[in-house]
Amino acid sequence: MAEDRVYSVTELNRVAREFLEEGLGPLWVKGEVSNLVSAPSGHLYFTLKDAESEVSAVRFKGRASLLPSVVLKDGLSVVAYGHLTVYEPRGRYQFVVSLLQGAGLGTAQLEFERLKEKLKGEGLFDAGRKRSLPPFPQRIGVVTSPSGAALRDILSVLERRWPLVEVYLFPSAVQGETAPLEIVEAIRSAATFNDKYAPIDVLIVGRGGGSLEDLAAFNDERVARAISACPIPIVSAVGHEIDFTIADFVADVRAPTPSAAAELAVPDSGEVLSLLRTLHRRLAHAIRSAFDRRRRLLETGLRGYIFRIPLRKAATASQGLDLRLDELHRSIVRALEARDRELLRLEDRLPLVDPRLPLRRGYCLTFTPGDPSPLRDPGRVSRGETIETRFLIGKILSRVEEVSRT
Amino acid sequence: MTIDEALSKLEAITKHLEEEGLPLEEAVSLFEEGIALAARIKTDLDQAKLKVRRVIEEAQGVFSLEDFDLA
């Protein structure tokens, strides 16, 4: 561009503008808003600054609707996306903003920290205040948006783990300006329902993950106080793992996600079924032992009785006594057998898989020496080998003559 | 009886039955009671279907419920 020609001021500014616009593409700038002026045209003029420098910025009207969640005001820390240009009539360069968002570590974060310290100071986060959740809730309340993914997640976990529970939905917006009051109202409604209608054992309050702005309602002081005042134990279920909100600190139990809240709130039917199986087994074992003990008792009793009769006397004992002893013995055996049959019938009602069940039905199991599990494939033995066939009341050892597979 | 009450009762019955020296008659009746309880709990769990209701507070303390279906 080294040349002798003399530029007019207008030409210079135009060249500078083209140079800046073409040389430097769109970019992000972080800074604090100041000198905000809302022009009658609808454009917003302000200065973005940090500790050492500042730059003029403008957000043109047509673009202002891009991010309605951010209300620009002086002092707000923002991250702005846009490009540099030169305002030719004044020869000033400025940043034209096309996208703008709260900087996260700006005032919202400051407010978060301020409220957190305040409520902590009042003891609202104290471990001693936290109530534990009942192990077997009958009714669960949920405060969330009826159309949100959070509700879907919660219901699908409850359905899978513990479909016995009754769910009561207290609908509420979970973002936007009305959300804090709607959540407060839904929690109050749940408390009244709990008081007047039917007890609610656990209340899940939450929503899916989102930006700091999206989660604002759960950082609201009114919501925090409603949670802390609620007579029902509350599980907070806000967002994904990394999002901590004030609601999380106040709640009795904090769950990292709505699904996790549902898991914390109810027992697992799979675990209950396995406890049930264990109790089944113990019952069956105990009744069997009771019969065995009784049988041994009777048998030793009987032997003792016979031994007490002196041999000499026994030899000459009247036939009548022999008969009576014999009769006594037979009646005891009959009684035991009847009990055993009854026991077998009772055990048949158990949906347990007792390895001896097939044996009772008349099937046999075949084993090869040294192998504790039954033989399933005849191809694994060959002629001349020894096999053992087990029945309910005994076994047969045999030698293989021929092997064929179907 | 709620399911947790039924479960604790079943546990108590099992423990009782495991004590030695129970009269046989009593053992058999405990066993039968235990089996019936276990069957009831299992049936309750198998047949349970999640019920969801949307609560509408029409006026302070006056509620109406409507079945809530996600689909």
Short mmCIF file of C-alpha atoms in Angstrom, two decimals:
data_model
loop_
_atom_site.label_atom_id
_atom_site.label_comp_id
_atom_site.label_asym_id
_atom_site.label_seq_id
_atom_site.Cartn_x
_atom_site.Cartn_y
_atom_site.Cartn_z
CA MET A 1 0.00 0.00 0.00
CA ALA A 2 3.07 2.20 0.01
CA GLU A 3 2.23 4.92 -2.45
CA ASP A 4 2.36 8.64 -2.86
CA ARG A 5 -1.35 9.15 -3.09
CA VAL A 6 -3.10 11.28 -0.52
CA TYR A 7 -6.24 9.79 1.09
CA SER A 8 -9.28 11.73 2.02
CA VAL A 9 -10.47 11.21 5.60
CA THR A 10 -13.49 9.34 4.30
CA GLU A 11 -11.30 7.08 2.22
CA LEU A 12 -9.02 6.42 5.17
CA ASN A 13 -11.90 5.38 7.42
CA ARG A 14 -13.37 3.16 4.75
CA VAL A 15 -10.05 1.45 4.13
CA ALA A 16 -9.55 1.04 7.87
CA ARG A 17 -13.03 -0.51 8.21
CA GLU A 18 -12.46 -2.96 5.36
CA PHE A 19 -9.04 -3.78 6.76
CA LEU A 20 -10.45 -4.54 10.22
CA GLU A 21 -13.50 -6.43 9.04
CA GLU A 22 -11.57 -8.60 6.64
CA GLY A 23 -8.46 -9.04 8.70
CA LEU A 24 -10.15 -10.11 11.89
CA GLY A 25 -13.05 -12.55 11.74
CA PRO A 26 -15.83 -12.94 14.28
CA LEU A 27 -14.57 -13.49 17.82
CA TRP A 28 -15.51 -13.69 21.52
CA VAL A 29 -14.79 -10.86 23.94
CA LYS A 30 -15.18 -10.96 27.70
CA GLY A 31 -15.81 -7.78 29.64
CA GLU A 32 -18.03 -5.77 31.90
CA VAL A 33 -20.85 -3.63 30.56
CA SER A 34 -20.81 0.10 31.31
CA ASN A 35 -22.24 3.36 29.93
CA LEU A 36 -25.24 1.43 28.62
CA VAL A 37 -27.49 3.61 26.43
CA SER A 38 -30.69 2.37 24.90
CA ALA A 39 -31.24 4.50 21.79
CA PRO A 40 -34.75 5.38 20.56
CA SER A 41 -33.94 3.35 17.46
CA GLY A 42 -33.79 0.26 19.65
CA HIS A 43 -30.04 -0.18 19.30
CA LEU A 44 -28.03 -0.65 22.47
CA TYR A 45 -24.77 1.24 22.86
CA PHE A 46 -22.38 0.41 25.64
CA THR A 47 -18.75 0.09 26.60
CA LEU A 48 -17.09 -3.23 27.29
CA LYS A 49 -14.22 -2.90 29.69
CA ASP A 50 -11.81 -4.72 31.89
CA ALA A 51 -9.31 -3.40 34.43
CA GLU A 52 -7.08 -1.70 31.88
CA SER A 53 -8.97 -1.08 28.66
CA GLU A 54 -12.29 -0.45 27.08
CA VAL A 55 -13.95 -0.72 23.70
CA SER A 56 -17.17 0.73 22.30
CA ALA A 57 -19.82 -1.84 21.56
CA VAL A 58 -23.19 -1.85 19.89
CA ARG A 59 -25.96 -4.38 19.71
CA PHE A 60 -28.28 -3.59 16.81
CA LYS A 61 -31.99 -3.93 17.34
CA GLY A 62 -32.58 -6.82 14.94
CA ARG A 63 -30.17 -8.98 16.94
CA ALA A 64 -31.45 -8.07 20.36
CA SER A 65 -33.86 -11.00 20.47
CA LEU A 66 -31.13 -13.58 20.14
CA LEU A 67 -30.72 -14.27 23.83
CA PRO A 68 -33.73 -12.99 25.74
CA SER A 69 -32.50 -14.49 29.00
CA VAL A 70 -29.78 -11.86 29.38
CA VAL A 71 -30.95 -8.44 30.49
CA LEU A 72 -28.12 -6.05 29.85
CA LYS A 73 -27.25 -3.65 32.60
CA ASP A 74 -24.25 -1.73 33.78
CA GLY A 75 -21.81 -3.80 35.76
CA LEU A 76 -22.88 -7.12 34.22
CA SER A 77 -20.04 -9.37 33.17
CA VAL A 78 -20.69 -10.78 29.73
CA VAL A 79 -19.11 -12.79 27.00
CA ALA A 80 -19.95 -11.24 23.65
CA TYR A 81 -19.60 -12.69 20.19
CA GLY A 82 -19.27 -10.35 17.23
CA HIS A 83 -16.86 -8.54 14.94
CA LEU A 84 -14.82 -5.34 14.95
CA THR A 85 -15.65 -2.54 12.59
CA VAL A 86 -15.06 1.18 12.14
CA TYR A 87 -17.86 3.70 12.49
CA GLU A 88 -16.75 5.77 9.55
CA PRO A 89 -18.38 9.18 10.30
CA ARG A 90 -16.49 9.33 13.61
CA GLY A 91 -13.44 7.31 12.74
CA ARG A 92 -14.01 5.17 15.84
CA TYR A 93 -13.75 1.48 15.90
CA GLN A 94 -16.38 -0.53 17.70
CA PHE A 95 -17.42 -4.07 18.46
CA VAL A 96 -20.69 -5.17 16.86
CA VAL A 97 -22.27 -7.76 19.12
CA SER A 98 -24.32 -10.55 17.59
CA LEU A 99 -24.50 -12.91 20.57
CA LEU A 100 -24.24 -12.21 24.25
CA GLN A 101 -24.36 -14.25 27.40
CA GLY A 102 -23.73 -13.85 31.08
CA ALA A 103 -20.11 -14.64 31.80
CA GLY A 104 -20.98 -17.16 34.51
CA LEU A 105 -18.52 -15.71 36.94
CA GLY A 106 -20.38 -12.42 36.78
CA THR A 107 -23.09 -11.09 39.00
CA ALA A 108 -25.19 -14.27 38.94
CA GLN A 109 -22.29 -16.19 40.40
CA LEU A 110 -21.70 -13.44 42.95
CA GLU A 111 -25.35 -13.54 43.95
CA PHE A 112 -25.12 -17.32 44.23
CA GLU A 113 -22.17 -17.10 46.58
CA ARG A 114 -23.80 -14.33 48.62
CA LEU A 115 -27.05 -16.30 49.10
CA LYS A 116 -25.15 -19.50 49.84
CA GLU A 117 -23.17 -17.83 52.62
CA LYS A 118 -26.28 -16.18 54.03
CA LEU A 119 -28.35 -19.38 54.21
CA LYS A 120 -25.39 -21.33 55.50
CA GLY A 121 -25.02 -18.72 58.24
CA GLU A 122 -28.66 -19.27 59.19
CA GLY A 123 -27.95 -22.99 59.54
CA LEU A 124 -30.17 -24.07 56.66
CA PHE A 125 -27.51 -26.44 55.32
CA ASP A 126 -26.73 -28.08 58.69
CA ALA A 127 -26.35 -31.83 58.58
CA GLY A 128 -28.51 -32.06 61.71
CA ARG A 129 -31.47 -30.65 59.79
CA LYS A 130 -31.32 -33.33 57.12
CA ARG A 131 -34.07 -35.90 57.40
CA SER A 132 -33.51 -39.42 56.15
CA LEU A 133 -35.79 -40.95 53.55
CA PRO A 134 -38.18 -43.75 54.53
CA PRO A 135 -36.98 -47.12 53.17
CA PHE A 136 -40.41 -48.10 51.81
CA PRO A 137 -42.31 -45.01 50.67
CA GLN A 138 -45.92 -45.49 49.63
CA ARG A 139 -46.46 -42.08 48.06
CA ILE A 140 -43.95 -39.91 46.28
CA GLY A 141 -44.57 -36.31 45.28
CA VAL A 142 -42.80 -34.77 42.31
CA VAL A 143 -42.48 -31.03 41.76
CA THR A 144 -41.36 -30.43 38.18
CA SER A 145 -42.57 -29.57 34.72
CA PRO A 146 -45.16 -32.09 33.41
CA SER A 147 -43.56 -31.94 29.97
CA GLY A 148 -39.90 -32.12 30.97
CA ALA A 149 -37.39 -34.89 30.42
CA ALA A 150 -36.80 -34.92 34.19
CA LEU A 151 -40.31 -36.28 34.86
CA ARG A 152 -39.91 -38.93 32.18
CA ASP A 153 -36.62 -40.06 33.72
CA ILE A 154 -38.05 -40.15 37.24
CA LEU A 155 -41.13 -42.14 36.24
CA SER A 156 -39.20 -44.69 34.24
CA VAL A 157 -36.84 -45.38 37.15
CA LEU A 158 -39.75 -45.69 39.61
CA GLU A 159 -41.56 -48.03 37.24
CA ARG A 160 -38.52 -50.25 36.93
CA ARG A 161 -37.45 -50.28 40.59
CA TRP A 162 -40.58 -49.98 42.67
CA PRO A 163 -43.87 -49.79 40.75
CA LEU A 164 -45.78 -50.21 44.03
CA VAL A 165 -45.30 -46.55 44.82
CA GLU A 166 -48.01 -43.98 44.04
CA VAL A 167 -46.76 -40.86 42.32
CA TYR A 168 -48.35 -37.45 42.80
CA LEU A 169 -47.29 -34.78 40.35
CA PHE A 170 -47.39 -31.16 41.48
CA PRO A 171 -46.83 -29.32 38.21
CA SER A 172 -44.64 -26.24 38.06
CA ALA A 173 -42.62 -24.24 35.57
CA VAL A 174 -38.92 -24.85 36.20
CA GLN A 175 -37.44 -21.97 34.26
CA GLY A 176 -38.39 -18.44 33.34
CA GLU A 177 -39.58 -15.57 35.47
CA THR A 178 -42.56 -17.32 37.07
CA ALA A 179 -40.63 -20.48 37.96
CA PRO A 180 -39.50 -19.58 41.50
CA LEU A 181 -43.00 -18.70 42.70
CA GLU A 182 -44.54 -21.68 40.91
CA ILE A 183 -42.07 -24.03 42.58
CA VAL A 184 -42.71 -22.44 45.99
CA GLU A 185 -46.45 -22.83 45.38
CA ALA A 186 -46.12 -26.47 44.27
CA ILE A 187 -44.10 -27.34 47.38
CA ARG A 188 -46.70 -25.63 49.57
CA SER A 189 -49.45 -27.51 47.73
CA ALA A 190 -47.66 -30.82 48.35
CA ALA A 191 -47.36 -29.98 52.04
CA THR A 192 -51.08 -29.21 52.26
CA PHE A 193 -51.91 -32.41 50.38
CA ASN A 194 -49.69 -34.31 52.81
CA ASP A 195 -51.50 -32.72 55.71
CA LYS A 196 -55.12 -32.91 54.55
CA TYR A 197 -55.39 -35.67 51.99
CA ALA A 198 -52.79 -38.43 52.18
CA PRO A 199 -49.28 -38.52 53.64
CA ILE A 200 -46.50 -38.07 51.12
CA ASP A 201 -43.32 -39.85 52.16
CA VAL A 202 -40.80 -38.17 49.86
CA LEU A 203 -40.91 -35.09 47.64
CA ILE A 204 -38.64 -34.89 44.60
CA VAL A 205 -38.06 -31.32 43.39
CA GLY A 206 -36.10 -30.78 40.21
CA ARG A 207 -35.49 -30.41 36.53
CA GLY A 208 -32.98 -31.49 33.90
CA GLY A 209 -29.63 -29.85 33.37
CA GLY A 210 -29.15 -26.46 31.80
CA SER A 211 -27.20 -23.25 31.81
CA LEU A 212 -26.80 -21.15 34.92
CA GLU A 213 -29.72 -19.03 33.71
CA ASP A 214 -31.89 -22.11 33.18
CA LEU A 215 -31.25 -23.26 36.74
CA ALA A 216 -31.84 -19.79 38.23
CA ALA A 217 -35.11 -20.77 39.93
CA PHE A 218 -33.24 -23.37 41.99
CA ASN A 219 -30.86 -20.68 43.18
CA ASP A 220 -33.73 -18.49 44.30
CA GLU A 221 -33.95 -17.62 47.98
CA ARG A 222 -37.74 -18.14 48.09
CA VAL A 223 -37.37 -21.66 46.68
CA ALA A 224 -34.58 -22.44 49.15
CA ARG A 225 -36.76 -21.33 52.07
CA ALA A 226 -39.77 -23.29 50.82
CA ILE A 227 -37.65 -26.44 50.63
CA SER A 228 -36.25 -25.90 54.08
CA ALA A 229 -39.71 -25.26 55.59
CA CYS A 230 -41.41 -28.24 53.91
CA PRO A 231 -42.57 -30.94 56.36
CA ILE A 232 -41.92 -33.67 53.76
CA PRO A 233 -38.33 -34.90 53.26
CA ILE A 234 -37.10 -33.44 49.98
CA VAL A 235 -34.73 -34.86 47.39
CA SER A 236 -33.34 -32.16 45.10
CA ALA A 237 -32.84 -33.35 41.56
CA VAL A 238 -31.40 -30.56 39.50
CA GLY A 239 -29.47 -31.00 36.31
CA HIS A 240 -26.50 -33.17 35.66
CA GLU A 241 -23.71 -34.02 38.04
CA ILE A 242 -21.76 -30.78 37.83
CA ASP A 243 -24.60 -28.39 38.57
CA PHE A 244 -24.87 -27.56 42.27
CA THR A 245 -27.70 -25.23 43.20
CA ILE A 246 -28.80 -23.57 46.43
CA ALA A 247 -31.74 -26.01 46.41
CA ASP A 248 -29.22 -28.88 46.56
CA PHE A 249 -27.66 -27.49 49.72
CA VAL A 250 -31.00 -27.01 51.49
CA ALA A 251 -32.63 -30.30 50.46
CA ASP A 252 -32.54 -33.30 52.80
CA VAL A 253 -30.86 -35.37 50.11
CA ARG A 254 -29.14 -34.07 46.99
CA ALA A 255 -29.32 -36.23 43.88
CA PRO A 256 -27.07 -35.45 40.93
CA THR A 257 -29.81 -36.12 38.37
CA PRO A 258 -33.59 -36.68 38.32
CA SER A 259 -33.03 -40.40 37.62
CA ALA A 260 -30.70 -40.65 40.60
CA ALA A 261 -33.32 -38.95 42.78
CA ALA A 262 -35.83 -41.64 41.85
CA GLU A 263 -33.28 -44.35 42.66
CA LEU A 264 -32.61 -42.84 46.07
CA ALA A 265 -36.30 -42.50 46.82
CA VAL A 266 -37.45 -46.11 46.46
CA PRO A 267 -36.13 -49.60 47.24
CA ASP A 268 -35.17 -51.97 44.46
CA SER A 269 -37.74 -54.70 43.83
CA GLY A 270 -34.91 -56.91 42.54
CA GLU A 271 -33.24 -56.77 45.97
CA VAL A 272 -36.52 -57.42 47.74
CA LEU A 273 -37.13 -60.47 45.52
CA SER A 274 -33.70 -61.81 46.34
CA LEU A 275 -34.34 -61.27 50.06
CA LEU A 276 -37.61 -63.14 49.54
CA ARG A 277 -35.77 -66.05 47.93
CA THR A 278 -33.34 -66.17 50.86
CA LEU A 279 -36.19 -66.22 53.38
CA HIS A 280 -37.89 -68.95 51.34
CA ARG A 281 -34.78 -71.08 51.48
CA ARG A 282 -34.37 -70.52 55.20
CA LEU A 283 -38.00 -71.45 55.85
CA ALA A 284 -37.65 -74.66 53.86
CA HIS A 285 -34.38 -75.54 55.56
CA ALA A 286 -35.78 -74.82 59.02
CA ILE A 287 -38.87 -76.98 58.58
CA ARG A 288 -36.77 -79.83 57.21
CA SER A 289 -34.44 -79.59 60.23
CA ALA A 290 -37.43 -79.57 62.55
CA PHE A 291 -38.63 -82.87 61.06
CA ASP A 292 -35.16 -84.39 61.14
CA ARG A 293 -34.71 -83.45 64.80
CA ARG A 294 -38.05 -84.93 65.67
CA ARG A 295 -37.24 -88.13 63.82
CA ARG A 296 -33.86 -88.56 65.55
CA LEU A 297 -35.49 -87.88 68.88
CA LEU A 298 -38.07 -90.59 68.31
CA GLU A 299 -35.52 -93.05 67.00
CA THR A 300 -33.12 -92.67 69.93
CA GLY A 301 -36.06 -92.70 72.30
CA LEU A 302 -37.19 -95.96 70.81
CA ARG A 303 -33.74 -97.53 70.95
CA GLY A 304 -33.30 -96.42 74.53
CA TYR A 305 -36.58 -98.07 75.42
CA ILE A 306 -35.54 -101.35 73.84
CA PHE A 307 -32.14 -101.26 75.55
CA ARG A 308 -33.71 -100.72 78.90
CA ILE A 309 -35.44 -104.06 78.58
CA PRO A 310 -32.96 -106.61 79.90
CA LEU A 311 -31.99 -109.11 77.24
CA ARG A 312 -33.02 -112.01 79.34
CA LYS A 313 -36.39 -110.50 79.94
CA ALA A 314 -36.69 -109.48 76.34
CA ALA A 315 -36.05 -113.00 75.24
CA THR A 316 -38.90 -114.19 77.30
CA ALA A 317 -41.09 -111.19 76.76
CA SER A 318 -44.62 -111.93 75.97
CA GLN A 319 -45.69 -111.82 72.38
CA GLY A 320 -48.06 -109.10 73.40
CA LEU A 321 -45.25 -106.74 74.37
CA ASP A 322 -43.42 -107.51 71.13
CA LEU A 323 -46.51 -106.72 69.22
CA ARG A 324 -47.07 -103.50 71.11
CA LEU A 325 -43.46 -102.35 70.53
CA ASP A 326 -43.74 -103.25 66.91
CA GLU A 327 -46.99 -101.39 66.62
CA LEU A 328 -45.54 -98.32 68.33
CA HIS A 329 -42.59 -98.34 65.96
CA ARG A 330 -44.79 -98.70 62.89
CA SER A 331 -47.14 -95.93 63.96
CA ILE A 332 -44.23 -93.57 64.53
CA VAL A 333 -42.81 -94.38 61.13
CA ARG A 334 -46.23 -93.85 59.55
CA ALA A 335 -46.60 -90.50 61.26
CA LEU A 336 -43.17 -89.44 60.10
CA GLU A 337 -43.90 -90.51 56.57
CA ALA A 338 -47.15 -88.60 56.58
CA ARG A 339 -45.27 -85.54 57.80
CA ASP A 340 -42.66 -86.00 55.15
CA ARG A 341 -45.33 -86.16 52.47
CA GLU A 342 -46.94 -83.06 53.84
CA LEU A 343 -43.57 -81.35 53.88
CA LEU A 344 -42.98 -82.33 50.28
CA ARG A 345 -46.35 -80.92 49.29
CA LEU A 346 -45.57 -77.66 51.09
CA GLU A 347 -42.21 -77.44 49.44
CA ASP A 348 -43.77 -78.03 46.06
CA ARG A 349 -45.56 -74.76 46.50
CA LEU A 350 -42.27 -72.95 46.71
CA PRO A 351 -41.34 -71.49 43.39
CA LEU A 352 -37.77 -72.33 44.27
CA VAL A 353 -35.60 -74.44 42.09
CA ASP A 354 -34.66 -77.28 44.37
CA PRO A 355 -32.11 -79.50 42.63
CA ARG A 356 -33.85 -82.52 44.16
CA LEU A 357 -37.23 -81.57 42.72
CA PRO A 358 -36.78 -83.53 39.47
CA LEU A 359 -35.69 -86.53 41.55
CA ARG A 360 -38.92 -86.40 43.51
CA ARG A 361 -40.83 -86.47 40.28
CA GLY A 362 -39.06 -89.67 39.30
CA TYR A 363 -36.28 -88.32 37.11
CA CYS A 364 -32.66 -89.31 37.70
CA LEU A 365 -29.43 -87.41 37.38
CA THR A 366 -26.25 -88.96 35.97
CA PHE A 367 -22.76 -88.08 37.13
CA THR A 368 -19.28 -89.06 36.09
CA PRO A 369 -16.70 -89.72 38.80
CA GLY A 370 -15.07 -86.57 40.14
CA ASP A 371 -17.50 -84.17 38.43
CA PRO A 372 -19.95 -82.46 40.80
CA SER A 373 -22.28 -81.30 38.03
CA PRO A 374 -24.69 -83.64 36.31
CA LEU A 375 -23.90 -85.09 32.92
CA ARG A 376 -25.79 -83.32 30.13
CA ASP A 377 -24.13 -84.80 27.08
CA PRO A 378 -23.83 -88.58 26.69
CA GLY A 379 -21.04 -87.92 24.19
CA ARG A 380 -18.77 -87.10 27.09
CA VAL A 381 -18.56 -90.69 28.31
CA SER A 382 -17.43 -93.69 26.39
CA ARG A 383 -17.92 -97.38 26.57
CA GLY A 384 -16.49 -99.03 29.63
CA GLU A 385 -16.55 -95.90 31.80
CA THR A 386 -18.29 -95.87 35.16
CA ILE A 387 -21.28 -93.60 35.69
CA GLU A 388 -23.39 -92.91 38.73
CA THR A 389 -27.15 -92.51 38.51
CA ARG A 390 -28.69 -90.67 41.44
CA PHE A 391 -32.23 -91.12 42.65
CA LEU A 392 -33.98 -89.31 45.47
CA ILE A 393 -33.32 -92.20 47.81
CA GLY A 394 -30.14 -93.76 46.49
CA LYS A 395 -27.86 -94.37 43.56
CA ILE A 396 -26.74 -96.94 41.03
CA LEU A 397 -23.20 -97.37 39.75
CA SER A 398 -23.05 -98.78 36.25
CA ARG A 399 -20.69 -99.31 33.36
CA VAL A 400 -21.41 -97.82 29.95
CA GLU A 401 -22.23 -100.36 27.23
CA GLU A 402 -23.12 -98.08 24.41
CA VAL A 403 -23.35 -94.32 23.75
CA SER A 404 -25.65 -92.72 21.25
CA ARG A 405 -26.71 -89.13 20.85
CA THR A 406 -30.00 -87.86 19.53
CA MET B 1 -50.48 -54.83 55.75
CA THR B 2 -47.93 -52.91 53.68
CA ILE B 3 -45.20 -54.74 51.86
CA ASP B 4 -42.51 -53.72 54.36
CA GLU B 5 -44.69 -54.89 57.24
CA ALA B 6 -45.20 -58.19 55.42
CA LEU B 7 -41.44 -58.45 54.88
CA SER B 8 -40.55 -57.84 58.52
CA LYS B 9 -43.23 -60.30 59.61
CA LEU B 10 -41.79 -62.89 57.23
CA GLU B 11 -38.32 -62.29 58.65
CA ALA B 12 -39.63 -62.69 62.20
CA ILE B 13 -41.43 -65.92 61.28
CA THR B 14 -38.30 -67.29 59.64
CA LYS B 15 -36.18 -66.51 62.69
CA HIS B 16 -38.78 -68.06 64.98
CA LEU B 17 -38.95 -71.21 62.86
CA GLU B 18 -35.17 -71.50 62.98
CA GLU B 19 -35.23 -71.82 66.76
CA GLU B 20 -34.68 -75.36 67.92
CA GLY B 21 -37.15 -77.13 70.14
CA LEU B 22 -40.32 -75.79 68.53
CA PRO B 23 -43.25 -78.22 68.72
CA LEU B 24 -43.70 -79.72 65.26
CA GLU B 25 -47.30 -78.53 64.98
CA GLU B 26 -46.19 -74.95 65.60
CA ALA B 27 -43.30 -75.28 63.16
CA VAL B 28 -45.63 -76.47 60.41
CA SER B 29 -48.10 -73.67 60.98
CA LEU B 30 -45.28 -71.07 61.03
CA PHE B 31 -43.95 -72.54 57.82
CA GLU B 32 -47.34 -72.31 56.15
CA GLU B 33 -47.84 -68.75 57.31
CA GLY B 34 -44.38 -67.81 56.03
CA ILE B 35 -44.97 -69.37 52.63
CA ALA B 36 -48.32 -67.59 52.30
CA LEU B 37 -46.71 -64.25 53.20
CA ALA B 38 -43.88 -64.76 50.74
CA ALA B 39 -46.34 -65.63 48.00
CA ARG B 40 -48.36 -62.53 48.76
CA ILE B 41 -45.33 -60.24 48.61
CA LYS B 42 -44.22 -61.79 45.34
CA THR B 43 -47.67 -61.38 43.82
CA ASP B 44 -47.84 -57.75 44.96
CA LEU B 45 -44.49 -57.03 43.35
CA ASP B 46 -45.30 -58.92 40.14
CA GLN B 47 -48.65 -57.27 39.64
CA ALA B 48 -47.70 -53.71 40.62
CA LYS B 49 -48.10 -51.06 37.97
CA LEU B 50 -46.89 -47.52 38.53
CA LYS B 51 -49.79 -45.10 39.13
CA VAL B 52 -49.18 -41.43 38.43
CA ARG B 53 -51.66 -38.71 39.29
CA ARG B 54 -51.55 -35.06 38.55
CA VAL B 55 -52.64 -32.99 41.54
CA ILE B 56 -54.69 -29.88 40.94
CA GLU B 57 -55.37 -27.67 43.91
CA GLU B 58 -58.67 -26.07 42.97
CA ALA B 59 -58.79 -23.90 46.04
CA GLN B 60 -56.67 -23.79 49.14
CA GLY B 61 -56.67 -27.35 50.47
CA VAL B 62 -59.20 -28.62 47.88
CA PHE B 63 -57.62 -31.12 45.56
CA SER B 64 -58.67 -32.96 42.47
CA LEU B 65 -56.62 -35.73 40.91
CA GLU B 66 -56.36 -36.76 37.32
CA ASP B 67 -54.56 -39.78 35.96
CA PHE B 68 -51.34 -38.73 34.35
CA ASP B 69 -50.17 -40.56 31.29
CA LEU B 70 -46.81 -39.68 29.83
CA ALA B 71 -47.55 -41.03 26.38
#
